[in-house]
Amino acid sequence: MAQNNLASKQQEVYLPGNQKHNKQKKYNGNVKILSLKFSKFEKTVVVMGLVFVFAFMIILVSSKVSLGNASNNLHQTISDLNKTHSDNNNLKQQVGELQNSNRLQKIANKNGLSLSNDNVRNVVK
């Protein structure tokens, strides 16, 4: 059907004298061009669809930002935890060095004290 309308609008005519192509346009006066109008419902559906798309885009971006912030907080907490573990290990090592029996014996001798093994008890937690 569309090809028939196109053919009726443009026709090539061969003239035997000049051998040139002339295009003649013929318009069919019976053809009426109607434009379709959107109903209020269709307009409302399109507008609501666009609102939902933009809302979901904003929600997606904000959730990505909050996910990134949570990830940064997690990495910061893990690094703080690792630092605390290393500090605890260093302090335990210092406690072990300060409780060394040779060190305690030297301090006792320096202050004029003596250590009697009969009076020492080992207590295990």
PDB file of C-alpha atoms in Angstrom:
ATOM      1  CA  MET A   1       0.000   0.000   0.000  1.00  0.00           C
ATOM      2  CA  ALA A   2       2.797   2.417   0.916  1.00  0.00           C
ATOM      3  CA  GLN A   3       4.581   1.563  -2.299  1.00  0.00           C
ATOM      4  CA  ASN A   4       1.471   2.358  -4.316  1.00  0.00           C
ATOM      5  CA  ASN A   5       1.210   5.790  -2.695  1.00  0.00           C
ATOM      6  CA  LEU A   6       4.856   6.438  -3.389  1.00  0.00           C
ATOM      7  CA  ALA A   7       4.433   5.354  -6.972  1.00  0.00           C
ATOM      8  CA  SER A   8       1.452   7.666  -7.427  1.00  0.00           C
ATOM      9  CA  LYS A   9       3.392  10.619  -6.016  1.00  0.00           C
ATOM     10  CA  GLN A  10       6.494  10.228  -8.151  1.00  0.00           C
ATOM     11  CA  GLN A  11       6.520   8.872 -11.653  1.00  0.00           C
ATOM     12  CA  GLU A  12       9.369   8.943 -14.103  1.00  0.00           C
ATOM     13  CA  VAL A  13       8.487   9.780 -17.618  1.00  0.00           C
ATOM     14  CA  TYR A  14      10.868   8.987 -20.480  1.00  0.00           C
ATOM     15  CA  LEU A  15      10.710  11.448 -23.254  1.00  0.00           C
ATOM     16  CA  PRO A  16      11.933  10.015 -26.532  1.00  0.00           C
ATOM     17  CA  GLY A  17      13.214  13.371 -27.817  1.00  0.00           C
ATOM     18  CA  ASN A  18      15.695  14.451 -25.078  1.00  0.00           C
ATOM     19  CA  GLN A  19      16.317  11.147 -23.392  1.00  0.00           C
ATOM     20  CA  LYS A  20      16.236  12.973 -20.026  1.00  0.00           C
ATOM     21  CA  HIS A  21      14.329  11.902 -17.008  1.00  0.00           C
ATOM     22  CA  ASN A  22      11.699  14.298 -15.778  1.00  0.00           C
ATOM     23  CA  LYS A  23      10.016  13.690 -12.514  1.00  0.00           C
ATOM     24  CA  GLN A  24       6.473  14.663 -12.237  1.00  0.00           C
ATOM     25  CA  LYS A  25       4.732  14.728  -8.903  1.00  0.00           C
ATOM     26  CA  LYS A  26       1.127  13.796  -8.734  1.00  0.00           C
ATOM     27  CA  TYR A  27      -0.735  14.208  -5.490  1.00  0.00           C
ATOM     28  CA  ASN A  28      -3.776  12.228  -4.695  1.00  0.00           C
ATOM     29  CA  GLY A  29      -6.312  14.639  -3.227  1.00  0.00           C
ATOM     30  CA  ASN A  30      -8.272  11.868  -1.504  1.00  0.00           C
ATOM     31  CA  VAL A  31      -5.530  11.095   1.016  1.00  0.00           C
ATOM     32  CA  LYS A  32      -6.004  12.765   4.381  1.00  0.00           C
ATOM     33  CA  ILE A  33      -3.185  12.834   6.900  1.00  0.00           C
ATOM     34  CA  LEU A  34      -4.399  12.396  10.447  1.00  0.00           C
ATOM     35  CA  SER A  35      -2.218  12.787  13.473  1.00  0.00           C
ATOM     36  CA  LEU A  36      -2.849  10.497  16.390  1.00  0.00           C
ATOM     37  CA  LYS A  37      -3.269  12.200  19.725  1.00  0.00           C
ATOM     38  CA  PHE A  38      -2.325  10.623  23.028  1.00  0.00           C
ATOM     39  CA  SER A  39      -5.063  10.131  25.549  1.00  0.00           C
ATOM     40  CA  LYS A  40      -4.725  11.406  29.096  1.00  0.00           C
ATOM     41  CA  PHE A  41      -4.168   7.857  30.326  1.00  0.00           C
ATOM     42  CA  GLU A  42      -1.306   7.288  27.885  1.00  0.00           C
ATOM     43  CA  LYS A  43       0.303  10.596  28.846  1.00  0.00           C
ATOM     44  CA  THR A  44      -0.049   9.709  32.521  1.00  0.00           C
ATOM     45  CA  VAL A  45       1.502   6.275  31.969  1.00  0.00           C
ATOM     46  CA  VAL A  46       4.459   7.763  30.088  1.00  0.00           C
ATOM     47  CA  VAL A  47       5.028  10.464  32.722  1.00  0.00           C
ATOM     48  CA  MET A  48       4.775   7.961  35.585  1.00  0.00           C
ATOM     49  CA  GLY A  49       7.162   5.619  33.770  1.00  0.00           C
ATOM     50  CA  LEU A  50       9.701   8.416  33.374  1.00  0.00           C
ATOM     51  CA  VAL A  51       9.304   9.368  37.040  1.00  0.00           C
ATOM     52  CA  PHE A  52       9.924   5.761  38.079  1.00  0.00           C
ATOM     53  CA  VAL A  53      12.975   5.488  35.828  1.00  0.00           C
ATOM     54  CA  PHE A  54      14.511   8.671  37.237  1.00  0.00           C
ATOM     55  CA  ALA A  55      13.638   7.647  40.799  1.00  0.00           C
ATOM     56  CA  PHE A  56      15.295   4.268  40.344  1.00  0.00           C
ATOM     57  CA  MET A  57      18.357   5.930  38.824  1.00  0.00           C
ATOM     58  CA  ILE A  58      18.662   8.218  41.855  1.00  0.00           C
ATOM     59  CA  ILE A  59      18.140   5.300  44.243  1.00  0.00           C
ATOM     60  CA  LEU A  60      20.789   3.274  42.396  1.00  0.00           C
ATOM     61  CA  VAL A  61      23.353   6.063  42.558  1.00  0.00           C
ATOM     62  CA  SER A  62      22.690   6.752  46.241  1.00  0.00           C
ATOM     63  CA  SER A  63      22.929   3.057  47.100  1.00  0.00           C
ATOM     64  CA  LYS A  64      26.258   2.821  45.240  1.00  0.00           C
ATOM     65  CA  VAL A  65      27.559   5.814  47.229  1.00  0.00           C
ATOM     66  CA  SER A  66      26.412   4.348  50.546  1.00  0.00           C
ATOM     67  CA  LEU A  67      27.949   0.979  49.602  1.00  0.00           C
ATOM     68  CA  GLY A  68      31.257   2.701  48.878  1.00  0.00           C
ATOM     69  CA  ASN A  69      31.119   4.530  52.209  1.00  0.00           C
ATOM     70  CA  ALA A  70      30.360   1.294  54.052  1.00  0.00           C
ATOM     71  CA  SER A  71      33.269  -0.406  52.287  1.00  0.00           C
ATOM     72  CA  ASN A  72      35.625   2.414  53.303  1.00  0.00           C
ATOM     73  CA  ASN A  73      34.407   2.177  56.907  1.00  0.00           C
ATOM     74  CA  LEU A  74      34.959  -1.587  56.871  1.00  0.00           C
ATOM     75  CA  HIS A  75      38.538  -1.194  55.623  1.00  0.00           C
ATOM     76  CA  GLN A  76      39.221   1.479  58.259  1.00  0.00           C
ATOM     77  CA  THR A  77      37.825  -0.757  61.016  1.00  0.00           C
ATOM     78  CA  ILE A  78      39.902  -3.719  59.825  1.00  0.00           C
ATOM     79  CA  SER A  79      43.075  -1.618  59.801  1.00  0.00           C
ATOM     80  CA  ASP A  80      42.270  -0.315  63.319  1.00  0.00           C
ATOM     81  CA  LEU A  81      41.679  -3.898  64.488  1.00  0.00           C
ATOM     82  CA  ASN A  82      45.003  -5.063  63.032  1.00  0.00           C
ATOM     83  CA  LYS A  83      46.802  -2.161  64.730  1.00  0.00           C
ATOM     84  CA  THR A  84      45.177  -3.026  68.061  1.00  0.00           C
ATOM     85  CA  HIS A  85      46.210  -6.693  67.694  1.00  0.00           C
ATOM     86  CA  SER A  86      49.807  -5.715  67.000  1.00  0.00           C
ATOM     87  CA  ASP A  87      49.791  -3.302  69.977  1.00  0.00           C
ATOM     88  CA  ASN A  88      48.412  -6.079  72.206  1.00  0.00           C
ATOM     89  CA  ASN A  89      51.116  -8.488  71.029  1.00  0.00           C
ATOM     90  CA  ASN A  90      53.801  -5.873  71.725  1.00  0.00           C
ATOM     91  CA  LEU A  91      52.418  -5.253  75.222  1.00  0.00           C
ATOM     92  CA  LYS A  92      52.273  -9.003  75.956  1.00  0.00           C
ATOM     93  CA  GLN A  93      55.904  -9.277  74.902  1.00  0.00           C
ATOM     94  CA  GLN A  94      56.815  -6.387  77.220  1.00  0.00           C
ATOM     95  CA  VAL A  95      54.956  -8.032  80.124  1.00  0.00           C
ATOM     96  CA  GLY A  96      56.840 -11.272  79.462  1.00  0.00           C
ATOM     97  CA  GLU A  97      60.170  -9.416  79.477  1.00  0.00           C
ATOM     98  CA  LEU A  98      59.313  -7.556  82.687  1.00  0.00           C
ATOM     99  CA  GLN A  99      58.307 -10.834  84.414  1.00  0.00           C
ATOM    100  CA  ASN A 100      61.569 -12.539  83.514  1.00  0.00           C
ATOM    101  CA  SER A 101      62.928 -14.241  86.639  1.00  0.00           C
ATOM    102  CA  ASN A 102      66.517 -13.101  85.964  1.00  0.00           C
ATOM    103  CA  ARG A 103      65.387  -9.485  85.809  1.00  0.00           C
ATOM    104  CA  LEU A 104      63.377  -9.835  89.014  1.00  0.00           C
ATOM    105  CA  GLN A 105      66.376 -11.461  90.754  1.00  0.00           C
ATOM    106  CA  LYS A 106      68.663  -8.573  89.703  1.00  0.00           C
ATOM    107  CA  ILE A 107      66.169  -5.971  91.005  1.00  0.00           C
ATOM    108  CA  ALA A 108      65.795  -7.863  94.281  1.00  0.00           C
ATOM    109  CA  ASN A 109      69.576  -8.125  94.768  1.00  0.00           C
ATOM    110  CA  LYS A 110      69.990  -4.422  93.931  1.00  0.00           C
ATOM    111  CA  ASN A 111      67.491  -3.444  96.650  1.00  0.00           C
ATOM    112  CA  GLY A 112      68.889  -5.889  99.221  1.00  0.00           C
ATOM    113  CA  LEU A 113      66.087  -8.424  98.982  1.00  0.00           C
ATOM    114  CA  SER A 114      66.368 -12.160  98.629  1.00  0.00           C
ATOM    115  CA  LEU A 115      64.130 -14.677  96.946  1.00  0.00           C
ATOM    116  CA  SER A 116      63.213 -17.819  98.838  1.00  0.00           C
ATOM    117  CA  ASN A 117      61.897 -20.526  96.545  1.00  0.00           C
ATOM    118  CA  ASP A 118      60.032 -22.120  99.449  1.00  0.00           C
ATOM    119  CA  ASN A 119      57.699 -19.145  99.669  1.00  0.00           C
ATOM    120  CA  VAL A 120      56.921 -18.958  95.908  1.00  0.00           C
ATOM    121  CA  ARG A 121      53.710 -20.335  94.501  1.00  0.00           C
ATOM    122  CA  ASN A 122      52.765 -20.577  90.858  1.00  0.00           C
ATOM    123  CA  VAL A 123      49.181 -19.683  90.149  1.00  0.00           C
ATOM    124  CA  VAL A 124      47.685 -20.584  86.789  1.00  0.00           C
ATOM    125  CA  LYS A 125      44.621 -18.791  85.623  1.00  0.00           C
TER     126      LYS A 125
END
